[in-house]
Amino acid sequence: MGVAQKVRRTLVEDPRSLGAGFRSRRWALVQELFPDLSSMDVVDLGGTVEAWERAPVRPARVTVLNLTEPGISRSDDIVPVLGDACDAGAALAAATGRTRFDLVFSNSVLEHLGGHANRARFAETVHALAPLHWVQTPYRYFPIEPHWLFPGMQFLPITARARVAERWPLSHSRSPDRERATSSALWTELISVTELRHYFPGSEVVHERFLGLTKSIIAVRR
């Protein structure tokens, strides 16, 4: 393992890392905000089976919808579905015959949907699927871009962002060439509190903080 990989593991991937601590506190917050989670029927838009298998909290049933790799479930209470989160109703109806749930859950997906129009479609889907929701996304104005761990990357021109995606050693997975680096950068758009409130009017906006700075924002209806 190279130096960069060791640094990234120390920061976000090791069980004792800062990232692991953030994830643990996030799950505690989910349980605090939704104390009846263990009895709920949940749909996770953009998640994975593996994430729920590792989670310290578990709904009565969770349907995991992912565009490419929802995963393989070894449990009857975790149901994987292949489908587009912006048009989840059709995929869920075809795969499970169900389009209503107690809670929509989504973690770090809103920033990868490909622009305002798709984020608006996603929000409409969230409102249609359940009366309650948790939609988390990294905050645009936190100084470190969380996917590449590069300071201020979200404010750079696309050419510079693509160069970072291709070359920056702390990336989760570096893009093998400029074309795919550009695509990866274009598909990652961090948003502000104003935008989140626009997509989820009437929802509470919860701030996750690090050293007093907002690290991510969550639209919550409970």
JSON list of C-alpha atoms in Angstrom, two decimals:
[
{"chain": "A", "resi": 1, "resn": "MET", "atom": "CA", "xyz": [0.00, 0.00, 0.00]},
{"chain": "A", "resi": 2, "resn": "GLY", "atom": "CA", "xyz": [1.39, 3.40, -1.04]},
{"chain": "A", "resi": 3, "resn": "VAL", "atom": "CA", "xyz": [1.69, 6.44, 1.18]},
{"chain": "A", "resi": 4, "resn": "ALA", "atom": "CA", "xyz": [-1.39, 8.13, -0.32]},
{"chain": "A", "resi": 5, "resn": "GLN", "atom": "CA", "xyz": [-3.51, 5.01, 0.20]},
{"chain": "A", "resi": 6, "resn": "LYS", "atom": "CA", "xyz": [-2.34, 4.81, 3.81]},
{"chain": "A", "resi": 7, "resn": "VAL", "atom": "CA", "xyz": [-3.23, 8.46, 4.38]},
{"chain": "A", "resi": 8, "resn": "ARG", "atom": "CA", "xyz": [-6.68, 8.01, 2.86]},
{"chain": "A", "resi": 9, "resn": "ARG", "atom": "CA", "xyz": [-7.27, 4.88, 4.93]},
{"chain": "A", "resi": 10, "resn": "THR", "atom": "CA", "xyz": [-6.25, 6.75, 8.08]},
{"chain": "A", "resi": 11, "resn": "LEU", "atom": "CA", "xyz": [-8.58, 9.64, 7.25]},
{"chain": "A", "resi": 12, "resn": "VAL", "atom": "CA", "xyz": [-11.72, 7.91, 5.98]},
{"chain": "A", "resi": 13, "resn": "GLU", "atom": "CA", "xyz": [-11.54, 4.12, 5.61]},
{"chain": "A", "resi": 14, "resn": "ASP", "atom": "CA", "xyz": [-9.99, 2.62, 8.72]},
{"chain": "A", "resi": 15, "resn": "PRO", "atom": "CA", "xyz": [-12.49, 1.59, 11.46]},
{"chain": "A", "resi": 16, "resn": "ARG", "atom": "CA", "xyz": [-10.81, 4.15, 13.73]},
{"chain": "A", "resi": 17, "resn": "SER", "atom": "CA", "xyz": [-10.61, 6.90, 11.11]},
{"chain": "A", "resi": 18, "resn": "LEU", "atom": "CA", "xyz": [-12.31, 10.29, 11.09]},
{"chain": "A", "resi": 19, "resn": "GLY", "atom": "CA", "xyz": [-14.65, 8.99, 8.38]},
{"chain": "A", "resi": 20, "resn": "ALA", "atom": "CA", "xyz": [-15.67, 6.02, 10.51]},
{"chain": "A", "resi": 21, "resn": "GLY", "atom": "CA", "xyz": [-16.40, 8.38, 13.39]},
{"chain": "A", "resi": 22, "resn": "PHE", "atom": "CA", "xyz": [-18.57, 10.55, 11.13]},
{"chain": "A", "resi": 23, "resn": "ARG", "atom": "CA", "xyz": [-20.49, 7.47, 9.94]},
{"chain": "A", "resi": 24, "resn": "SER", "atom": "CA", "xyz": [-21.03, 6.26, 13.48]},
{"chain": "A", "resi": 25, "resn": "ARG", "atom": "CA", "xyz": [-22.39, 9.64, 14.59]},
{"chain": "A", "resi": 26, "resn": "ARG", "atom": "CA", "xyz": [-24.61, 9.78, 11.51]},
{"chain": "A", "resi": 27, "resn": "TRP", "atom": "CA", "xyz": [-26.23, 6.45, 12.34]},
{"chain": "A", "resi": 28, "resn": "ALA", "atom": "CA", "xyz": [-26.77, 7.64, 15.90]},
{"chain": "A", "resi": 29, "resn": "LEU", "atom": "CA", "xyz": [-28.49, 10.74, 14.49]},
{"chain": "A", "resi": 30, "resn": "VAL", "atom": "CA", "xyz": [-30.70, 8.61, 12.22]},
{"chain": "A", "resi": 31, "resn": "GLN", "atom": "CA", "xyz": [-31.80, 6.61, 15.25]},
{"chain": "A", "resi": 32, "resn": "GLU", "atom": "CA", "xyz": [-32.39, 9.78, 17.28]},
{"chain": "A", "resi": 33, "resn": "LEU", "atom": "CA", "xyz": [-34.50, 11.40, 14.57]},
{"chain": "A", "resi": 34, "resn": "PHE", "atom": "CA", "xyz": [-36.41, 8.21, 13.72]},
{"chain": "A", "resi": 35, "resn": "PRO", "atom": "CA", "xyz": [-36.75, 6.28, 17.01]},
{"chain": "A", "resi": 36, "resn": "ASP", "atom": "CA", "xyz": [-39.23, 3.84, 15.39]},
{"chain": "A", "resi": 37, "resn": "LEU", "atom": "CA", "xyz": [-36.79, 2.91, 12.63]},
{"chain": "A", "resi": 38, "resn": "SER", "atom": "CA", "xyz": [-36.62, -0.73, 13.72]},
{"chain": "A", "resi": 39, "resn": "SER", "atom": "CA", "xyz": [-40.31, -1.14, 12.89]},
{"chain": "A", "resi": 40, "resn": "MET", "atom": "CA", "xyz": [-40.26, 0.85, 9.62]},
{"chain": "A", "resi": 41, "resn": "ASP", "atom": "CA", "xyz": [-40.47, -0.17, 5.97]},
{"chain": "A", "resi": 42, "resn": "VAL", "atom": "CA", "xyz": [-37.65, 1.85, 4.36]},
{"chain": "A", "resi": 43, "resn": "VAL", "atom": "CA", "xyz": [-36.55, 2.46, 0.77]},
{"chain": "A", "resi": 44, "resn": "ASP", "atom": "CA", "xyz": [-32.93, 3.51, 0.30]},
{"chain": "A", "resi": 45, "resn": "LEU", "atom": "CA", "xyz": [-32.38, 5.43, -2.95]},
{"chain": "A", "resi": 46, "resn": "GLY", "atom": "CA", "xyz": [-28.82, 4.95, -4.17]},
{"chain": "A", "resi": 47, "resn": "GLY", "atom": "CA", "xyz": [-27.59, 2.78, -1.31]},
{"chain": "A", "resi": 48, "resn": "THR", "atom": "CA", "xyz": [-26.16, -0.72, -1.17]},
{"chain": "A", "resi": 49, "resn": "VAL", "atom": "CA", "xyz": [-26.97, -3.96, 0.58]},
{"chain": "A", "resi": 50, "resn": "GLU", "atom": "CA", "xyz": [-23.47, -4.02, 2.07]},
{"chain": "A", "resi": 51, "resn": "ALA", "atom": "CA", "xyz": [-23.96, -0.66, 3.79]},
{"chain": "A", "resi": 52, "resn": "TRP", "atom": "CA", "xyz": [-27.10, -1.91, 5.53]},
{"chain": "A", "resi": 53, "resn": "GLU", "atom": "CA", "xyz": [-25.47, -5.19, 6.51]},
{"chain": "A", "resi": 54, "resn": "ARG", "atom": "CA", "xyz": [-22.75, -3.18, 8.28]},
{"chain": "A", "resi": 55, "resn": "ALA", "atom": "CA", "xyz": [-25.14, -0.62, 9.78]},
{"chain": "A", "resi": 56, "resn": "PRO", "atom": "CA", "xyz": [-25.60, -0.59, 13.57]},
{"chain": "A", "resi": 57, "resn": "VAL", "atom": "CA", "xyz": [-29.33, 0.07, 13.08]},
{"chain": "A", "resi": 58, "resn": "ARG", "atom": "CA", "xyz": [-31.72, -1.93, 10.94]},
{"chain": "A", "resi": 59, "resn": "PRO", "atom": "CA", "xyz": [-35.30, -1.24, 9.81]},
{"chain": "A", "resi": 60, "resn": "ALA", "atom": "CA", "xyz": [-37.89, -4.00, 9.82]},
{"chain": "A", "resi": 61, "resn": "ARG", "atom": "CA", "xyz": [-37.43, -4.06, 6.03]},
{"chain": "A", "resi": 62, "resn": "VAL", "atom": "CA", "xyz": [-35.26, -2.03, 3.66]},
{"chain": "A", "resi": 63, "resn": "THR", "atom": "CA", "xyz": [-35.51, -1.99, -0.12]},
{"chain": "A", "resi": 64, "resn": "VAL", "atom": "CA", "xyz": [-32.22, -0.85, -1.63]},
{"chain": "A", "resi": 65, "resn": "LEU", "atom": "CA", "xyz": [-32.43, 0.72, -5.08]},
{"chain": "A", "resi": 66, "resn": "ASN", "atom": "CA", "xyz": [-29.21, 1.40, -6.99]},
{"chain": "A", "resi": 67, "resn": "LEU", "atom": "CA", "xyz": [-28.57, 2.30, -10.62]},
{"chain": "A", "resi": 68, "resn": "THR", "atom": "CA", "xyz": [-25.67, -0.12, -11.11]},
{"chain": "A", "resi": 69, "resn": "GLU", "atom": "CA", "xyz": [-24.88, -2.37, -8.13]},
{"chain": "A", "resi": 70, "resn": "PRO", "atom": "CA", "xyz": [-27.39, -2.64, -5.27]},
{"chain": "A", "resi": 71, "resn": "GLY", "atom": "CA", "xyz": [-25.62, -5.80, -4.10]},
{"chain": "A", "resi": 72, "resn": "ILE", "atom": "CA", "xyz": [-26.70, -9.30, -3.18]},
{"chain": "A", "resi": 73, "resn": "SER", "atom": "CA", "xyz": [-28.74, -9.77, -0.03]},
{"chain": "A", "resi": 74, "resn": "ARG", "atom": "CA", "xyz": [-28.41, -12.72, 2.31]},
{"chain": "A", "resi": 75, "resn": "SER", "atom": "CA", "xyz": [-31.39, -11.58, 4.36]},
{"chain": "A", "resi": 76, "resn": "ASP", "atom": "CA", "xyz": [-35.13, -11.44, 3.67]},
{"chain": "A", "resi": 77, "resn": "ASP", "atom": "CA", "xyz": [-35.37, -7.99, 5.25]},
{"chain": "A", "resi": 78, "resn": "ILE", "atom": "CA", "xyz": [-32.95, -6.37, 2.76]},
{"chain": "A", "resi": 79, "resn": "VAL", "atom": "CA", "xyz": [-34.27, -6.34, -0.82]},
{"chain": "A", "resi": 80, "resn": "PRO", "atom": "CA", "xyz": [-31.98, -5.15, -3.66]},
{"chain": "A", "resi": 81, "resn": "VAL", "atom": "CA", "xyz": [-33.53, -3.50, -6.74]},
{"chain": "A", "resi": 82, "resn": "LEU", "atom": "CA", "xyz": [-31.75, -2.27, -9.86]},
{"chain": "A", "resi": 83, "resn": "GLY", "atom": "CA", "xyz": [-33.12, 1.09, -10.97]},
{"chain": "A", "resi": 84, "resn": "ASP", "atom": "CA", "xyz": [-32.84, 4.86, -11.38]},
{"chain": "A", "resi": 85, "resn": "ALA", "atom": "CA", "xyz": [-33.40, 6.86, -8.19]},
{"chain": "A", "resi": 86, "resn": "CYS", "atom": "CA", "xyz": [-34.92, 9.70, -10.24]},
{"chain": "A", "resi": 87, "resn": "ASP", "atom": "CA", "xyz": [-37.64, 7.34, -11.49]},
{"chain": "A", "resi": 88, "resn": "ALA", "atom": "CA", "xyz": [-37.69, 4.86, -8.64]},
{"chain": "A", "resi": 89, "resn": "GLY", "atom": "CA", "xyz": [-41.43, 4.22, -8.65]},
{"chain": "A", "resi": 90, "resn": "ALA", "atom": "CA", "xyz": [-41.36, 2.31, -11.95]},
{"chain": "A", "resi": 91, "resn": "ALA", "atom": "CA", "xyz": [-38.40, 0.13, -10.96]},
{"chain": "A", "resi": 92, "resn": "LEU", "atom": "CA", "xyz": [-39.82, -0.59, -7.50]},
{"chain": "A", "resi": 93, "resn": "ALA", "atom": "CA", "xyz": [-43.24, -1.48, -8.88]},
{"chain": "A", "resi": 94, "resn": "ALA", "atom": "CA", "xyz": [-41.72, -3.82, -11.45]},
{"chain": "A", "resi": 95, "resn": "ALA", "atom": "CA", "xyz": [-39.40, -5.54, -8.98]},
{"chain": "A", "resi": 96, "resn": "THR", "atom": "CA", "xyz": [-41.50, -5.63, -5.81]},
{"chain": "A", "resi": 97, "resn": "GLY", "atom": "CA", "xyz": [-45.02, -4.51, -6.69]},
{"chain": "A", "resi": 98, "resn": "ARG", "atom": "CA", "xyz": [-44.72, -1.77, -4.07]},
{"chain": "A", "resi": 99, "resn": "THR", "atom": "CA", "xyz": [-44.39, 2.02, -4.38]},
{"chain": "A", "resi": 100, "resn": "ARG", "atom": "CA", "xyz": [-45.20, 3.25, -0.84]},
{"chain": "A", "resi": 101, "resn": "PHE", "atom": "CA", "xyz": [-42.94, 3.05, 2.20]},
{"chain": "A", "resi": 102, "resn": "ASP", "atom": "CA", "xyz": [-42.65, 4.56, 5.66]},
{"chain": "A", "resi": 103, "resn": "LEU", "atom": "CA", "xyz": [-39.36, 6.37, 5.06]},
{"chain": "A", "resi": 104, "resn": "VAL", "atom": "CA", "xyz": [-37.12, 7.31, 2.13]},
{"chain": "A", "resi": 105, "resn": "PHE", "atom": "CA", "xyz": [-33.44, 7.19, 3.06]},
{"chain": "A", "resi": 106, "resn": "SER", "atom": "CA", "xyz": [-30.64, 8.54, 0.86]},
{"chain": "A", "resi": 107, "resn": "ASN", "atom": "CA", "xyz": [-27.00, 9.13, 1.71]},
{"chain": "A", "resi": 108, "resn": "SER", "atom": "CA", "xyz": [-24.57, 11.04, -0.54]},
{"chain": "A", "resi": 109, "resn": "VAL", "atom": "CA", "xyz": [-26.59, 10.53, -3.73]},
{"chain": "A", "resi": 110, "resn": "LEU", "atom": "CA", "xyz": [-28.16, 13.94, -4.42]},
{"chain": "A", "resi": 111, "resn": "GLU", "atom": "CA", "xyz": [-24.82, 15.34, -5.62]},
{"chain": "A", "resi": 112, "resn": "HIS", "atom": "CA", "xyz": [-24.41, 12.61, -8.26]},
{"chain": "A", "resi": 113, "resn": "LEU", "atom": "CA", "xyz": [-27.68, 12.91, -10.20]},
{"chain": "A", "resi": 114, "resn": "GLY", "atom": "CA", "xyz": [-26.54, 15.05, -13.11]},
{"chain": "A", "resi": 115, "resn": "GLY", "atom": "CA", "xyz": [-27.89, 18.55, -12.64]},
{"chain": "A", "resi": 116, "resn": "HIS", "atom": "CA", "xyz": [-30.86, 20.52, -11.36]},
{"chain": "A", "resi": 117, "resn": "ALA", "atom": "CA", "xyz": [-33.51, 18.81, -13.50]},
{"chain": "A", "resi": 118, "resn": "ASN", "atom": "CA", "xyz": [-32.59, 15.36, -12.21]},
{"chain": "A", "resi": 119, "resn": "ARG", "atom": "CA", "xyz": [-32.32, 16.59, -8.63]},
{"chain": "A", "resi": 120, "resn": "ALA", "atom": "CA", "xyz": [-35.85, 17.99, -8.95]},
{"chain": "A", "resi": 121, "resn": "ARG", "atom": "CA", "xyz": [-37.09, 14.63, -10.32]},
{"chain": "A", "resi": 122, "resn": "PHE", "atom": "CA", "xyz": [-35.36, 12.86, -7.46]},
{"chain": "A", "resi": 123, "resn": "ALA", "atom": "CA", "xyz": [-37.05, 15.13, -4.90]},
{"chain": "A", "resi": 124, "resn": "GLU", "atom": "CA", "xyz": [-40.46, 14.49, -6.51]},
{"chain": "A", "resi": 125, "resn": "THR", "atom": "CA", "xyz": [-39.76, 10.76, -6.23]},
{"chain": "A", "resi": 126, "resn": "VAL", "atom": "CA", "xyz": [-38.83, 11.09, -2.56]},
{"chain": "A", "resi": 127, "resn": "HIS", "atom": "CA", "xyz": [-42.08, 12.93, -1.79]},
{"chain": "A", "resi": 128, "resn": "ALA", "atom": "CA", "xyz": [-44.13, 10.36, -3.72]},
{"chain": "A", "resi": 129, "resn": "LEU", "atom": "CA", "xyz": [-42.64, 7.26, -2.08]},
{"chain": "A", "resi": 130, "resn": "ALA", "atom": "CA", "xyz": [-43.08, 8.05, 1.62]},
{"chain": "A", "resi": 131, "resn": "PRO", "atom": "CA", "xyz": [-44.34, 10.66, 4.10]},
{"chain": "A", "resi": 132, "resn": "LEU", "atom": "CA", "xyz": [-40.96, 10.73, 5.89]},
{"chain": "A", "resi": 133, "resn": "HIS", "atom": "CA", "xyz": [-37.45, 11.19, 4.54]},
{"chain": "A", "resi": 134, "resn": "TRP", "atom": "CA", "xyz": [-33.74, 11.53, 5.30]},
{"chain": "A", "resi": 135, "resn": "VAL", "atom": "CA", "xyz": [-31.75, 12.92, 2.36]},
{"chain": "A", "resi": 136, "resn": "GLN", "atom": "CA", "xyz": [-28.09, 13.67, 3.12]},
{"chain": "A", "resi": 137, "resn": "THR", "atom": "CA", "xyz": [-25.55, 15.31, 0.82]},
{"chain": "A", "resi": 138, "resn": "PRO", "atom": "CA", "xyz": [-22.09, 16.87, 1.33]},
{"chain": "A", "resi": 139, "resn": "TYR", "atom": "CA", "xyz": [-22.19, 20.65, 1.81]},
{"chain": "A", "resi": 140, "resn": "ARG", "atom": "CA", "xyz": [-20.82, 22.68, -1.07]},
{"chain": "A", "resi": 141, "resn": "TYR", "atom": "CA", "xyz": [-19.03, 25.22, 1.13]},
{"chain": "A", "resi": 142, "resn": "PHE", "atom": "CA", "xyz": [-17.08, 22.84, 3.34]},
{"chain": "A", "resi": 143, "resn": "PRO", "atom": "CA", "xyz": [-13.44, 23.57, 2.44]},
{"chain": "A", "resi": 144, "resn": "ILE", "atom": "CA", "xyz": [-12.46, 19.96, 1.58]},
{"chain": "A", "resi": 145, "resn": "GLU", "atom": "CA", "xyz": [-14.19, 18.24, -1.34]},
{"chain": "A", "resi": 146, "resn": "PRO", "atom": "CA", "xyz": [-15.12, 14.90, 0.26]},
{"chain": "A", "resi": 147, "resn": "HIS", "atom": "CA", "xyz": [-14.89, 12.54, -2.72]},
{"chain": "A", "resi": 148, "resn": "TRP", "atom": "CA", "xyz": [-11.34, 13.43, -3.66]},
{"chain": "A", "resi": 149, "resn": "LEU", "atom": "CA", "xyz": [-10.19, 14.93, -0.33]},
{"chain": "A", "resi": 150, "resn": "PHE", "atom": "CA", "xyz": [-8.89, 17.94, -2.24]},
{"chain": "A", "resi": 151, "resn": "PRO", "atom": "CA", "xyz": [-9.22, 21.49, -0.81]},
{"chain": "A", "resi": 152, "resn": "GLY", "atom": "CA", "xyz": [-11.66, 23.65, -2.75]},
{"chain": "A", "resi": 153, "resn": "MET", "atom": "CA", "xyz": [-11.93, 21.29, -5.70]},
{"chain": "A", "resi": 154, "resn": "GLN", "atom": "CA", "xyz": [-15.66, 22.04, -6.09]},
{"chain": "A", "resi": 155, "resn": "PHE", "atom": "CA", "xyz": [-14.85, 25.68, -6.93]},
{"chain": "A", "resi": 156, "resn": "LEU", "atom": "CA", "xyz": [-12.32, 24.96, -9.68]},
{"chain": "A", "resi": 157, "resn": "PRO", "atom": "CA", "xyz": [-12.99, 25.07, -13.44]},
{"chain": "A", "resi": 158, "resn": "ILE", "atom": "CA", "xyz": [-13.90, 21.70, -14.92]},
{"chain": "A", "resi": 159, "resn": "THR", "atom": "CA", "xyz": [-10.47, 21.31, -16.57]},
{"chain": "A", "resi": 160, "resn": "ALA", "atom": "CA", "xyz": [-8.77, 21.63, -13.19]},
{"chain": "A", "resi": 161, "resn": "ARG", "atom": "CA", "xyz": [-11.28, 19.33, -11.51]},
{"chain": "A", "resi": 162, "resn": "ALA", "atom": "CA", "xyz": [-10.67, 16.69, -14.17]},
{"chain": "A", "resi": 163, "resn": "ARG", "atom": "CA", "xyz": [-6.92, 16.99, -13.61]},
{"chain": "A", "resi": 164, "resn": "VAL", "atom": "CA", "xyz": [-7.45, 16.42, -9.89]},
{"chain": "A", "resi": 165, "resn": "ALA", "atom": "CA", "xyz": [-9.73, 13.42, -10.55]},
{"chain": "A", "resi": 166, "resn": "GLU", "atom": "CA", "xyz": [-7.07, 11.92, -12.80]},
{"chain": "A", "resi": 167, "resn": "ARG", "atom": "CA", "xyz": [-3.97, 12.62, -10.71]},
{"chain": "A", "resi": 168, "resn": "TRP", "atom": "CA", "xyz": [-4.74, 13.38, -7.05]},
{"chain": "A", "resi": 169, "resn": "PRO", "atom": "CA", "xyz": [-3.39, 10.43, -5.02]},
{"chain": "A", "resi": 170, "resn": "LEU", "atom": "CA", "xyz": [-5.92, 10.70, -2.16]},
{"chain": "A", "resi": 171, "resn": "SER", "atom": "CA", "xyz": [-8.89, 9.95, -4.43]},
{"chain": "A", "resi": 172, "resn": "HIS", "atom": "CA", "xyz": [-10.93, 6.87, -3.58]},
{"chain": "A", "resi": 173, "resn": "SER", "atom": "CA", "xyz": [-10.30, 5.59, -7.11]},
{"chain": "A", "resi": 174, "resn": "ARG", "atom": "CA", "xyz": [-8.32, 7.69, -9.55]},
{"chain": "A", "resi": 175, "resn": "SER", "atom": "CA", "xyz": [-9.72, 7.95, -13.07]},
{"chain": "A", "resi": 176, "resn": "PRO", "atom": "CA", "xyz": [-7.50, 6.11, -15.57]},
{"chain": "A", "resi": 177, "resn": "ASP", "atom": "CA", "xyz": [-7.65, 8.79, -18.27]},
{"chain": "A", "resi": 178, "resn": "ARG", "atom": "CA", "xyz": [-8.74, 12.39, -18.85]},
{"chain": "A", "resi": 179, "resn": "GLU", "atom": "CA", "xyz": [-12.05, 11.53, -20.50]},
{"chain": "A", "resi": 180, "resn": "ARG", "atom": "CA", "xyz": [-13.27, 9.47, -17.54]},
{"chain": "A", "resi": 181, "resn": "ALA", "atom": "CA", "xyz": [-11.82, 11.98, -15.09]},
{"chain": "A", "resi": 182, "resn": "THR", "atom": "CA", "xyz": [-13.85, 14.73, -16.76]},
{"chain": "A", "resi": 183, "resn": "SER", "atom": "CA", "xyz": [-16.99, 12.60, -16.64]},
{"chain": "A", "resi": 184, "resn": "SER", "atom": "CA", "xyz": [-16.43, 11.82, -12.95]},
{"chain": "A", "resi": 185, "resn": "ALA", "atom": "CA", "xyz": [-15.96, 15.49, -12.13]},
{"chain": "A", "resi": 186, "resn": "LEU", "atom": "CA", "xyz": [-19.04, 16.53, -14.10]},
{"chain": "A", "resi": 187, "resn": "TRP", "atom": "CA", "xyz": [-21.18, 13.94, -12.32]},
{"chain": "A", "resi": 188, "resn": "THR", "atom": "CA", "xyz": [-20.29, 15.37, -8.89]},
{"chain": "A", "resi": 189, "resn": "GLU", "atom": "CA", "xyz": [-22.06, 18.64, -8.03]},
{"chain": "A", "resi": 190, "resn": "LEU", "atom": "CA", "xyz": [-22.14, 19.68, -4.39]},
{"chain": "A", "resi": 191, "resn": "ILE", "atom": "CA", "xyz": [-25.10, 21.84, -3.40]},
{"chain": "A", "resi": 192, "resn": "SER", "atom": "CA", "xyz": [-25.96, 24.55, -0.87]},
{"chain": "A", "resi": 193, "resn": "VAL", "atom": "CA", "xyz": [-28.55, 24.83, 1.89]},
{"chain": "A", "resi": 194, "resn": "THR", "atom": "CA", "xyz": [-30.66, 27.11, -0.34]},
{"chain": "A", "resi": 195, "resn": "GLU", "atom": "CA", "xyz": [-30.79, 24.43, -3.04]},
{"chain": "A", "resi": 196, "resn": "LEU", "atom": "CA", "xyz": [-31.62, 21.67, -0.55]},
{"chain": "A", "resi": 197, "resn": "ARG", "atom": "CA", "xyz": [-34.48, 23.75, 0.84]},
{"chain": "A", "resi": 198, "resn": "HIS", "atom": "CA", "xyz": [-35.74, 24.35, -2.69]},
{"chain": "A", "resi": 199, "resn": "TYR", "atom": "CA", "xyz": [-35.91, 20.61, -3.38]},
{"chain": "A", "resi": 200, "resn": "PHE", "atom": "CA", "xyz": [-37.40, 19.77, 0.03]},
{"chain": "A", "resi": 201, "resn": "PRO", "atom": "CA", "xyz": [-39.56, 22.73, 1.14]},
{"chain": "A", "resi": 202, "resn": "GLY", "atom": "CA", "xyz": [-40.93, 22.36, 4.62]},
{"chain": "A", "resi": 203, "resn": "SER", "atom": "CA", "xyz": [-38.30, 19.82, 5.62]},
{"chain": "A", "resi": 204, "resn": "GLU", "atom": "CA", "xyz": [-35.93, 20.44, 8.51]},
{"chain": "A", "resi": 205, "resn": "VAL", "atom": "CA", "xyz": [-32.34, 21.00, 7.39]},
{"chain": "A", "resi": 206, "resn": "VAL", "atom": "CA", "xyz": [-29.91, 19.34, 9.79]},
{"chain": "A", "resi": 207, "resn": "HIS", "atom": "CA", "xyz": [-26.22, 20.30, 9.71]},
{"chain": "A", "resi": 208, "resn": "GLU", "atom": "CA", "xyz": [-23.44, 17.79, 10.34]},
{"chain": "A", "resi": 209, "resn": "ARG", "atom": "CA", "xyz": [-20.42, 19.73, 11.56]},
{"chain": "A", "resi": 210, "resn": "PHE", "atom": "CA", "xyz": [-16.67, 19.25, 11.86]},
{"chain": "A", "resi": 211, "resn": "LEU", "atom": "CA", "xyz": [-14.58, 21.78, 13.81]},
{"chain": "A", "resi": 212, "resn": "GLY", "atom": "CA", "xyz": [-17.59, 24.08, 13.82]},
{"chain": "A", "resi": 213, "resn": "LEU", "atom": "CA", "xyz": [-17.99, 24.01, 10.03]},
{"chain": "A", "resi": 214, "resn": "THR", "atom": "CA", "xyz": [-20.94, 22.43, 8.24]},
{"chain": "A", "resi": 215, "resn": "LYS", "atom": "CA", "xyz": [-19.64, 19.25, 6.58]},
{"chain": "A", "resi": 216, "resn": "SER", "atom": "CA", "xyz": [-22.91, 17.90, 5.19]},
{"chain": "A", "resi": 217, "resn": "ILE", "atom": "CA", "xyz": [-26.57, 18.85, 5.14]},
{"chain": "A", "resi": 218, "resn": "ILE", "atom": "CA", "xyz": [-29.63, 16.65, 5.57]},
{"chain": "A", "resi": 219, "resn": "ALA", "atom": "CA", "xyz": [-33.25, 17.24, 4.59]},
{"chain": "A", "resi": 220, "resn": "VAL", "atom": "CA", "xyz": [-35.37, 15.56, 7.25]},
{"chain": "A", "resi": 221, "resn": "ARG", "atom": "CA", "xyz": [-39.11, 15.09, 7.46]},
{"chain": "A", "resi": 222, "resn": "ARG", "atom": "CA", "xyz": [-40.29, 13.13, 10.49]}
]
